[in-house]
Amino acid sequence: MMALITIAPALSLAACQRETDTAAPAARPVRTITVEKREAGEALTFTGRIEAEDEVSLAFRISGRLLENSGKLGDRVEAGQIMARLEPQNELNTLRQAQAALAAAQGQLTQARNHYERQETLLAQGWTTRANFEVATQAQQTAQSQVDAAEAQLRTAHDLVSFTELKADAPGTITATGPGAGEVVQAGQMIARLARKDGRDAVFDVPAQLLRSAPSNPQITVSLTDDPAVTAPGRIREVAAQANPVTRTFEVKVGLTDPPAAMRLGATVVGRMQTDAVPIIDIPATALTKINQRPAVWIVDPSTKTVSIRNVDVLRFDQARVVVSQGLDTGEVVVTAGVQALHPGQKIRLLGSEP
């Protein structure tokens, strides 16, 4: 009897321990929101720079030793202004040789023409043969061809001499300079870069994601970063066909309408664009987690108070909010706090509600 009395409390304690071990885990407290769609247009801001709408690199058409390069960075030039010169000795010698060749060809043409006229007169009087007249005719034609070739060579020599001077083809501002006086340059080598006065562009590096969400023909307001009161309106003029291999962004050029003089080349500017108001679903950034290497959120089943995880497509996000393009519907309940401690099928309890 004493043994039974001793064993009974032990059995009762073991039964209580097993019941405690098999009890369901406590519900995890979380915060949630109910998904809703709303009309929203977002103001996008980018930082860029001012560049010339039309910028050209000026270079010599021939090679040679640079005699003079008077262009300085930031100088304003007029159309036809000489910016650099090559040593012209070789080209001048070629010009003199072409002039001498033309003079010799013209002398031979004069002699051949006189001979032709004499043969023509003698043939009419019967004092020469048809064969002699034909020889004189051919000689005159040959001499004329030599004169034509010499004149073409002379024009080429004049062009070569003119190519030793580099002139601005339009008014503008020098934005870059190349080799200095005394250096040997090759044909086509950049001597100066000229920004023509035709217009100004604001150039921005924009992610592909924002390009897809931008309106078709947005109005963009561009202002100086150091003086926001200096502004100019603009429209997108050109979008790069290929992304930058390093930053993976696309270069976007915004043509400015009547930009103020304070927007100088190279100035840092800010561009602002308002997106169209469209229905969107946005949730707090704290609701976002990841599964299968993709963004995901925890969805609450109101009837069972359990959670399941679901992948979503994110259109854009910042530090506070996330805009979801696919994966959520209006009326669904999403966990916004406590997402890191959840697992599929887990019971949850809303913070502030009864346990």
mmCIF file of C-alpha atoms in Angstrom:
data_model
loop_
_atom_site.group_PDB
_atom_site.id
_atom_site.type_symbol
_atom_site.label_atom_id
_atom_site.label_comp_id
_atom_site.label_asym_id
_atom_site.label_seq_id
_atom_site.Cartn_x
_atom_site.Cartn_y
_atom_site.Cartn_z
ATOM 1 C CA MET A 1 0.000 0.000 0.000
ATOM 2 C CA MET A 2 2.797 2.398 0.866
ATOM 3 C CA ALA A 3 4.429 1.650 -2.559
ATOM 4 C CA LEU A 4 1.233 2.463 -4.436
ATOM 5 C CA ILE A 5 0.859 5.731 -2.565
ATOM 6 C CA THR A 6 4.446 6.644 -3.529
ATOM 7 C CA ILE A 7 4.052 5.799 -7.258
ATOM 8 C CA ALA A 8 0.720 7.612 -7.814
ATOM 9 C CA PRO A 9 2.069 11.204 -7.578
ATOM 10 C CA ALA A 10 4.907 10.338 -9.938
ATOM 11 C CA LEU A 11 2.495 9.007 -12.573
ATOM 12 C CA SER A 12 0.315 12.101 -12.242
ATOM 13 C CA LEU A 13 3.330 14.390 -12.706
ATOM 14 C CA ALA A 14 4.492 12.488 -15.833
ATOM 15 C CA ALA A 15 1.021 12.721 -17.402
ATOM 16 C CA CYS A 16 0.963 16.480 -16.838
ATOM 17 C CA GLN A 17 4.404 16.814 -18.390
ATOM 18 C CA ARG A 18 3.319 14.913 -21.571
ATOM 19 C CA GLU A 19 0.203 17.096 -21.885
ATOM 20 C CA THR A 20 2.341 20.253 -21.638
ATOM 21 C CA ASP A 21 4.823 18.978 -24.295
ATOM 22 C CA THR A 22 2.088 18.196 -26.848
ATOM 23 C CA ALA A 23 0.193 21.490 -26.393
ATOM 24 C CA ALA A 24 -0.078 23.693 -29.555
ATOM 25 C CA PRO A 25 2.520 26.460 -29.829
ATOM 26 C CA ALA A 26 1.403 29.974 -28.908
ATOM 27 C CA ALA A 27 0.165 32.236 -31.694
ATOM 28 C CA ARG A 28 2.818 34.639 -33.010
ATOM 29 C CA PRO A 29 1.873 38.321 -32.557
ATOM 30 C CA VAL A 30 2.102 40.344 -35.813
ATOM 31 C CA ARG A 31 0.893 43.568 -37.386
ATOM 32 C CA THR A 32 -1.086 43.532 -40.633
ATOM 33 C CA ILE A 33 -2.718 45.774 -43.221
ATOM 34 C CA THR A 34 -5.541 45.162 -45.667
ATOM 35 C CA VAL A 35 -4.475 45.635 -49.302
ATOM 36 C CA GLU A 36 -6.178 48.473 -51.194
ATOM 37 C CA LYS A 37 -5.693 50.036 -54.597
ATOM 38 C CA ARG A 38 -5.342 53.809 -54.846
ATOM 39 C CA GLU A 39 -4.820 56.388 -57.551
ATOM 40 C CA ALA A 40 -1.334 57.820 -57.332
ATOM 41 C CA GLY A 41 1.114 59.783 -59.423
ATOM 42 C CA GLU A 42 4.702 59.935 -58.284
ATOM 43 C CA ALA A 43 7.189 62.782 -58.632
ATOM 44 C CA LEU A 44 10.491 61.344 -59.887
ATOM 45 C CA THR A 45 13.753 63.267 -59.422
ATOM 46 C CA PHE A 46 17.087 62.706 -61.178
ATOM 47 C CA THR A 47 20.442 64.424 -61.111
ATOM 48 C CA GLY A 48 22.204 65.122 -64.411
ATOM 49 C CA ARG A 49 24.334 67.609 -66.324
ATOM 50 C CA ILE A 50 24.008 70.170 -69.090
ATOM 51 C CA GLU A 51 25.489 69.242 -72.478
ATOM 52 C CA ALA A 52 25.320 70.727 -75.951
ATOM 53 C CA GLU A 53 22.573 69.377 -78.163
ATOM 54 C CA ASP A 54 24.989 69.374 -81.102
ATOM 55 C CA GLU A 55 28.656 68.730 -80.297
ATOM 56 C CA VAL A 56 31.326 68.001 -82.919
ATOM 57 C CA SER A 57 34.998 67.080 -82.839
ATOM 58 C CA LEU A 58 37.134 69.215 -85.144
ATOM 59 C CA ALA A 59 40.139 67.572 -86.828
ATOM 60 C CA PHE A 60 42.506 68.085 -89.752
ATOM 61 C CA ARG A 61 41.920 66.156 -92.964
ATOM 62 C CA ILE A 62 45.661 65.584 -93.422
ATOM 63 C CA SER A 63 48.553 64.636 -91.178
ATOM 64 C CA GLY A 64 51.331 67.014 -90.220
ATOM 65 C CA ARG A 65 53.157 68.915 -87.494
ATOM 66 C CA LEU A 66 50.956 71.254 -85.499
ATOM 67 C CA LEU A 67 52.188 74.820 -85.873
ATOM 68 C CA GLU A 68 49.536 76.557 -83.792
ATOM 69 C CA ASN A 69 46.560 75.621 -81.623
ATOM 70 C CA SER A 70 44.991 78.788 -80.292
ATOM 71 C CA GLY A 71 41.765 77.281 -78.921
ATOM 72 C CA LYS A 72 41.341 77.433 -75.143
ATOM 73 C CA LEU A 73 38.809 75.547 -73.070
ATOM 74 C CA GLY A 74 35.626 77.618 -72.772
ATOM 75 C CA ASP A 75 36.482 80.032 -75.603
ATOM 76 C CA ARG A 76 33.613 81.199 -77.811
ATOM 77 C CA VAL A 77 34.323 81.006 -81.542
ATOM 78 C CA GLU A 78 32.548 82.223 -84.645
ATOM 79 C CA ALA A 79 31.886 80.400 -87.909
ATOM 80 C CA GLY A 80 35.014 80.420 -90.120
ATOM 81 C CA GLN A 81 37.376 81.356 -87.298
ATOM 82 C CA ILE A 82 40.817 79.704 -87.579
ATOM 83 C CA MET A 83 41.456 77.508 -84.557
ATOM 84 C CA ALA A 84 44.689 75.674 -85.474
ATOM 85 C CA ARG A 85 47.325 75.468 -88.233
ATOM 86 C CA LEU A 86 49.707 72.838 -89.594
ATOM 87 C CA GLU A 87 53.142 73.525 -91.070
ATOM 88 C CA PRO A 88 52.303 74.108 -94.775
ATOM 89 C CA GLN A 89 55.734 73.749 -96.479
ATOM 90 C CA ASN A 90 55.033 70.395 -98.140
ATOM 91 C CA GLU A 91 51.591 71.468 -99.295
ATOM 92 C CA LEU A 92 52.938 74.776 -100.678
ATOM 93 C CA ASN A 93 55.613 72.875 -102.610
ATOM 94 C CA THR A 94 52.914 70.613 -104.045
ATOM 95 C CA LEU A 95 50.969 73.720 -105.044
ATOM 96 C CA ARG A 96 53.976 75.239 -106.846
ATOM 97 C CA GLN A 97 54.611 71.962 -108.643
ATOM 98 C CA ALA A 98 50.966 71.837 -109.778
ATOM 99 C CA GLN A 99 51.163 75.444 -111.006
ATOM 100 C CA ALA A 100 54.317 74.681 -113.012
ATOM 101 C CA ALA A 101 52.748 71.550 -114.492
ATOM 102 C CA LEU A 102 49.707 73.545 -115.565
ATOM 103 C CA ALA A 103 51.854 76.215 -117.211
ATOM 104 C CA ALA A 104 53.774 73.536 -119.158
ATOM 105 C CA ALA A 105 50.547 71.843 -120.247
ATOM 106 C CA GLN A 106 49.078 75.139 -121.388
ATOM 107 C CA GLY A 107 52.230 75.814 -123.476
ATOM 108 C CA GLN A 108 51.927 72.428 -125.142
ATOM 109 C CA LEU A 109 48.242 73.094 -125.811
ATOM 110 C CA THR A 110 49.052 76.417 -127.478
ATOM 111 C CA GLN A 111 51.647 74.759 -129.710
ATOM 112 C CA ALA A 112 49.283 71.886 -130.606
ATOM 113 C CA ARG A 113 46.423 74.305 -131.366
ATOM 114 C CA ASN A 114 48.630 76.411 -133.709
ATOM 115 C CA HIS A 115 49.793 73.272 -135.509
ATOM 116 C CA TYR A 116 46.178 72.110 -135.858
ATOM 117 C CA GLU A 117 45.098 75.447 -137.349
ATOM 118 C CA ARG A 118 47.951 75.371 -139.896
ATOM 119 C CA GLN A 119 47.108 71.821 -140.940
ATOM 120 C CA GLU A 120 43.454 72.777 -141.262
ATOM 121 C CA THR A 121 44.337 75.678 -143.596
ATOM 122 C CA LEU A 122 46.735 73.606 -145.693
ATOM 123 C CA LEU A 123 44.205 70.792 -146.016
ATOM 124 C CA ALA A 124 41.597 73.238 -147.299
ATOM 125 C CA GLN A 125 44.116 74.523 -149.912
ATOM 126 C CA GLY A 126 45.230 71.010 -150.844
ATOM 127 C CA TRP A 127 48.835 71.404 -149.603
ATOM 128 C CA THR A 128 48.720 68.638 -146.920
ATOM 129 C CA THR A 129 47.288 65.180 -146.494
ATOM 130 C CA ARG A 130 44.324 64.010 -144.444
ATOM 131 C CA ALA A 131 46.683 61.867 -142.326
ATOM 132 C CA ASN A 132 48.753 64.905 -141.253
ATOM 133 C CA PHE A 133 45.585 66.765 -140.317
ATOM 134 C CA GLU A 134 44.340 63.859 -138.198
ATOM 135 C CA VAL A 135 47.691 63.687 -136.365
ATOM 136 C CA ALA A 136 47.435 67.410 -135.585
ATOM 137 C CA THR A 137 43.851 66.954 -134.347
ATOM 138 C CA GLN A 138 44.881 64.130 -132.016
ATOM 139 C CA ALA A 139 47.817 66.151 -130.675
ATOM 140 C CA GLN A 140 45.519 69.052 -129.854
ATOM 141 C CA GLN A 141 43.090 66.786 -128.020
ATOM 142 C CA THR A 142 45.931 65.198 -126.042
ATOM 143 C CA ALA A 143 47.290 68.611 -125.065
ATOM 144 C CA GLN A 144 43.803 69.722 -123.936
ATOM 145 C CA SER A 145 43.461 66.610 -121.769
ATOM 146 C CA GLN A 146 46.830 67.327 -120.156
ATOM 147 C CA VAL A 147 45.692 70.865 -119.363
ATOM 148 C CA ASP A 148 42.484 69.535 -117.768
ATOM 149 C CA ALA A 149 44.489 67.074 -115.628
ATOM 150 C CA ALA A 150 46.934 69.804 -114.587
ATOM 151 C CA GLU A 151 44.053 72.078 -113.562
ATOM 152 C CA ALA A 152 42.546 69.289 -111.446
ATOM 153 C CA GLN A 153 45.917 68.714 -109.759
ATOM 154 C CA LEU A 154 46.163 72.436 -109.091
ATOM 155 C CA ARG A 155 42.744 72.474 -107.430
ATOM 156 C CA THR A 156 43.782 69.504 -105.305
ATOM 157 C CA ALA A 157 46.960 71.312 -104.289
ATOM 158 C CA HIS A 158 44.934 74.395 -103.311
ATOM 159 C CA ASP A 159 42.680 72.182 -101.197
ATOM 160 C CA LEU A 160 45.688 70.616 -99.455
ATOM 161 C CA VAL A 161 46.989 74.070 -98.569
ATOM 162 C CA SER A 162 43.575 75.048 -97.187
ATOM 163 C CA PHE A 163 43.497 71.816 -95.164
ATOM 164 C CA THR A 164 46.472 73.079 -93.136
ATOM 165 C CA GLU A 165 44.053 75.514 -91.443
ATOM 166 C CA LEU A 166 41.362 74.218 -89.103
ATOM 167 C CA LYS A 167 38.285 76.460 -89.053
ATOM 168 C CA ALA A 168 35.124 76.370 -86.962
ATOM 169 C CA ASP A 169 32.140 75.342 -89.072
ATOM 170 C CA ALA A 170 29.623 77.043 -86.776
ATOM 171 C CA PRO A 171 29.555 79.408 -83.787
ATOM 172 C CA GLY A 172 29.926 77.709 -80.429
ATOM 173 C CA THR A 173 32.031 77.050 -77.350
ATOM 174 C CA ILE A 174 35.160 74.910 -77.048
ATOM 175 C CA THR A 175 34.493 72.092 -74.575
ATOM 176 C CA ALA A 176 37.728 70.109 -75.031
ATOM 177 C CA THR A 177 41.155 70.588 -76.610
ATOM 178 C CA GLY A 178 43.630 68.133 -78.099
ATOM 179 C CA PRO A 179 47.378 68.252 -78.904
ATOM 180 C CA GLY A 180 49.445 71.405 -78.512
ATOM 181 C CA ALA A 181 51.775 73.204 -80.904
ATOM 182 C CA GLY A 182 54.776 71.149 -82.023
ATOM 183 C CA GLU A 183 53.090 67.761 -81.903
ATOM 184 C CA VAL A 184 52.659 65.570 -84.978
ATOM 185 C CA VAL A 185 48.980 64.807 -85.514
ATOM 186 C CA GLN A 186 47.206 62.324 -87.750
ATOM 187 C CA ALA A 187 44.282 62.919 -90.069
ATOM 188 C CA GLY A 188 41.043 62.737 -88.110
ATOM 189 C CA GLN A 189 42.684 63.221 -84.702
ATOM 190 C CA MET A 190 40.606 65.445 -82.421
ATOM 191 C CA ILE A 191 42.103 68.937 -82.115
ATOM 192 C CA ALA A 192 39.134 70.619 -80.390
ATOM 193 C CA ARG A 193 35.566 69.733 -79.465
ATOM 194 C CA LEU A 194 32.991 72.393 -80.264
ATOM 195 C CA ALA A 195 29.554 72.706 -78.677
ATOM 196 C CA ARG A 196 27.393 74.515 -81.184
ATOM 197 C CA LYS A 197 24.958 77.199 -80.052
ATOM 198 C CA ASP A 198 21.931 75.458 -81.528
ATOM 199 C CA GLY A 199 20.593 74.103 -78.209
ATOM 200 C CA ARG A 200 21.172 72.571 -74.792
ATOM 201 C CA ASP A 201 20.383 69.114 -73.399
ATOM 202 C CA ALA A 202 19.976 67.956 -69.832
ATOM 203 C CA VAL A 203 21.469 64.453 -69.683
ATOM 204 C CA PHE A 204 20.395 61.927 -67.028
ATOM 205 C CA ASP A 205 21.231 58.275 -66.255
ATOM 206 C CA VAL A 206 17.889 56.534 -65.685
ATOM 207 C CA PRO A 207 17.183 52.911 -64.597
ATOM 208 C CA ALA A 208 15.251 50.761 -67.054
ATOM 209 C CA GLN A 209 12.524 50.157 -64.456
ATOM 210 C CA LEU A 210 11.647 53.866 -64.388
ATOM 211 C CA LEU A 211 11.751 54.141 -68.157
ATOM 212 C CA ARG A 212 9.024 51.516 -68.374
ATOM 213 C CA SER A 213 6.813 53.326 -65.860
ATOM 214 C CA ALA A 214 7.311 56.826 -67.308
ATOM 215 C CA PRO A 215 4.554 58.534 -69.370
ATOM 216 C CA SER A 216 4.878 58.501 -73.156
ATOM 217 C CA ASN A 217 5.714 62.199 -73.561
ATOM 218 C CA PRO A 218 6.315 63.679 -70.112
ATOM 219 C CA GLN A 219 6.975 67.333 -69.313
ATOM 220 C CA ILE A 220 10.247 67.597 -67.387
ATOM 221 C CA THR A 221 11.299 70.583 -65.300
ATOM 222 C CA VAL A 222 15.057 71.080 -65.058
ATOM 223 C CA SER A 223 16.679 73.336 -62.444
ATOM 224 C CA LEU A 224 20.198 74.085 -61.246
ATOM 225 C CA THR A 225 21.217 72.236 -58.087
ATOM 226 C CA ASP A 226 22.926 75.300 -56.619
ATOM 227 C CA ASP A 227 20.091 77.685 -57.609
ATOM 228 C CA PRO A 228 16.684 75.961 -57.864
ATOM 229 C CA ALA A 229 15.109 79.229 -59.010
ATOM 230 C CA VAL A 230 16.858 78.849 -62.403
ATOM 231 C CA THR A 231 14.605 76.454 -64.321
ATOM 232 C CA ALA A 232 13.765 75.443 -67.881
ATOM 233 C CA PRO A 233 11.126 73.065 -69.290
ATOM 234 C CA GLY A 234 12.118 70.171 -71.520
ATOM 235 C CA ARG A 235 11.017 67.074 -73.390
ATOM 236 C CA ILE A 236 12.782 63.744 -73.846
ATOM 237 C CA ARG A 237 14.696 63.981 -77.119
ATOM 238 C CA GLU A 238 16.737 60.781 -77.128
ATOM 239 C CA VAL A 239 17.014 57.559 -75.105
ATOM 240 C CA ALA A 240 20.137 55.416 -75.420
ATOM 241 C CA ALA A 241 19.500 52.104 -77.185
ATOM 242 C CA GLN A 242 21.941 50.230 -74.919
ATOM 243 C CA ALA A 243 22.493 50.394 -71.171
ATOM 244 C CA ASN A 244 25.783 51.501 -69.671
ATOM 245 C CA PRO A 245 27.770 48.266 -69.068
ATOM 246 C CA VAL A 246 28.921 49.456 -65.622
ATOM 247 C CA THR A 247 25.894 51.216 -64.110
ATOM 248 C CA ARG A 248 23.228 49.358 -66.151
ATOM 249 C CA THR A 249 21.366 52.647 -66.644
ATOM 250 C CA PHE A 250 20.204 54.306 -69.852
ATOM 251 C CA GLU A 251 21.346 57.771 -70.899
ATOM 252 C CA VAL A 252 18.357 60.048 -71.482
ATOM 253 C CA LYS A 253 18.734 63.418 -73.227
ATOM 254 C CA VAL A 254 16.120 66.058 -72.466
ATOM 255 C CA GLY A 255 15.969 68.922 -74.958
ATOM 256 C CA LEU A 256 15.539 72.236 -73.101
ATOM 257 C CA THR A 257 13.237 75.016 -74.318
ATOM 258 C CA ASP A 258 14.817 78.495 -74.055
ATOM 259 C CA PRO A 259 17.355 77.567 -71.341
ATOM 260 C CA PRO A 260 18.640 80.560 -69.319
ATOM 261 C CA ALA A 261 22.242 81.680 -69.724
ATOM 262 C CA ALA A 262 23.014 80.456 -66.203
ATOM 263 C CA MET A 263 22.637 76.851 -67.406
ATOM 264 C CA ARG A 264 26.174 76.608 -68.676
ATOM 265 C CA LEU A 265 27.723 73.543 -70.227
ATOM 266 C CA GLY A 266 28.689 71.009 -67.574
ATOM 267 C CA ALA A 267 26.421 72.483 -64.885
ATOM 268 C CA THR A 268 24.779 70.002 -62.496
ATOM 269 C CA VAL A 269 20.988 70.024 -62.718
ATOM 270 C CA VAL A 270 17.983 68.259 -61.216
ATOM 271 C CA GLY A 271 15.158 66.969 -63.419
ATOM 272 C CA ARG A 272 11.647 66.429 -62.047
ATOM 273 C CA MET A 273 8.915 64.404 -63.744
ATOM 274 C CA GLN A 274 5.385 63.634 -62.570
ATOM 275 C CA THR A 275 4.118 60.168 -63.475
ATOM 276 C CA ASP A 276 0.520 59.546 -64.513
ATOM 277 C CA ALA A 277 -2.053 58.793 -61.795
ATOM 278 C CA VAL A 278 -2.792 55.070 -62.106
ATOM 279 C CA PRO A 279 -4.239 52.475 -59.702
ATOM 280 C CA ILE A 280 -1.440 50.975 -57.634
ATOM 281 C CA ILE A 281 -1.000 48.669 -54.652
ATOM 282 C CA ASP A 282 1.613 49.818 -52.199
ATOM 283 C CA ILE A 283 2.569 48.243 -48.896
ATOM 284 C CA PRO A 284 5.085 49.117 -46.187
ATOM 285 C CA ALA A 285 8.639 48.091 -46.993
ATOM 286 C CA THR A 286 8.737 46.089 -43.727
ATOM 287 C CA ALA A 287 6.264 43.609 -45.237
ATOM 288 C CA LEU A 288 8.712 42.490 -47.893
ATOM 289 C CA THR A 289 10.733 39.297 -47.483
ATOM 290 C CA LYS A 290 12.285 36.827 -49.930
ATOM 291 C CA ILE A 291 11.665 33.243 -51.024
ATOM 292 C CA ASN A 292 13.109 31.353 -54.005
ATOM 293 C CA GLN A 293 15.382 34.367 -54.602
ATOM 294 C CA ARG A 294 12.332 36.552 -55.312
ATOM 295 C CA PRO A 295 10.413 39.170 -53.297
ATOM 296 C CA ALA A 296 7.554 37.747 -51.220
ATOM 297 C CA VAL A 297 4.992 38.658 -48.527
ATOM 298 C CA TRP A 298 3.102 36.763 -45.809
ATOM 299 C CA ILE A 299 -0.663 36.483 -46.451
ATOM 300 C CA VAL A 300 -3.089 36.007 -43.520
ATOM 301 C CA ASP A 301 -6.110 33.679 -43.783
ATOM 302 C CA PRO A 302 -8.744 35.499 -41.673
ATOM 303 C CA SER A 303 -10.813 32.337 -41.059
ATOM 304 C CA THR A 304 -8.004 30.200 -39.641
ATOM 305 C CA LYS A 305 -5.633 32.970 -38.436
ATOM 306 C CA THR A 306 -2.733 31.252 -40.217
ATOM 307 C CA VAL A 307 -0.171 32.611 -42.678
ATOM 308 C CA SER A 308 1.177 31.530 -46.063
ATOM 309 C CA ILE A 309 3.961 33.041 -48.128
ATOM 310 C CA ARG A 310 3.533 34.302 -51.706
ATOM 311 C CA ASN A 311 5.905 35.726 -54.323
ATOM 312 C CA VAL A 312 5.117 39.198 -55.683
ATOM 313 C CA ASP A 313 6.472 41.417 -58.468
ATOM 314 C CA VAL A 314 7.839 44.759 -57.277
ATOM 315 C CA LEU A 315 7.436 47.728 -59.629
ATOM 316 C CA ARG A 316 9.454 50.184 -57.547
ATOM 317 C CA PHE A 317 10.372 50.704 -53.919
ATOM 318 C CA ASP A 318 12.005 53.108 -51.524
ATOM 319 C CA GLN A 319 12.924 53.014 -47.838
ATOM 320 C CA ALA A 320 9.310 53.302 -46.631
ATOM 321 C CA ARG A 321 6.946 51.937 -49.305
ATOM 322 C CA VAL A 322 6.900 49.192 -51.933
ATOM 323 C CA VAL A 323 4.721 49.318 -55.079
ATOM 324 C CA VAL A 324 3.568 45.819 -56.104
ATOM 325 C CA SER A 325 2.608 45.203 -59.733
ATOM 326 C CA GLN A 326 1.491 41.537 -59.444
ATOM 327 C CA GLY A 327 0.792 39.017 -56.698
ATOM 328 C CA LEU A 328 -1.697 40.885 -54.474
ATOM 329 C CA ASP A 329 -5.427 41.598 -54.735
ATOM 330 C CA THR A 330 -7.644 44.129 -53.012
ATOM 331 C CA GLY A 331 -8.913 42.919 -49.631
ATOM 332 C CA GLU A 332 -6.052 40.537 -48.836
ATOM 333 C CA VAL A 333 -4.359 40.862 -45.429
ATOM 334 C CA VAL A 334 -0.577 41.214 -45.423
ATOM 335 C CA VAL A 335 1.786 40.925 -42.445
ATOM 336 C CA THR A 336 3.811 44.127 -41.990
ATOM 337 C CA ALA A 337 5.708 43.428 -38.745
ATOM 338 C CA GLY A 338 7.160 40.161 -37.509
ATOM 339 C CA VAL A 339 7.736 38.623 -40.962
ATOM 340 C CA GLN A 340 11.154 37.219 -40.092
ATOM 341 C CA ALA A 341 9.799 34.881 -37.395
ATOM 342 C CA LEU A 342 7.003 33.237 -39.403
ATOM 343 C CA HIS A 343 6.681 29.893 -41.165
ATOM 344 C CA PRO A 344 3.927 28.537 -43.455
ATOM 345 C CA GLY A 345 0.758 27.487 -41.577
ATOM 346 C CA GLN A 346 1.733 29.252 -38.367
ATOM 347 C CA LYS A 347 -0.987 30.642 -36.140
ATOM 348 C CA ILE A 348 -0.796 34.394 -35.667
ATOM 349 C CA ARG A 349 -2.338 36.937 -33.309
ATOM 350 C CA LEU A 350 -2.854 40.586 -34.211
ATOM 351 C CA LEU A 351 -1.059 42.897 -31.854
ATOM 352 C CA GLY A 352 -3.538 44.536 -29.523
ATOM 353 C CA SER A 353 -6.123 41.720 -29.839
ATOM 354 C CA GLU A 354 -7.070 39.051 -27.289
ATOM 355 C CA PRO A 355 -4.693 36.038 -27.041
#
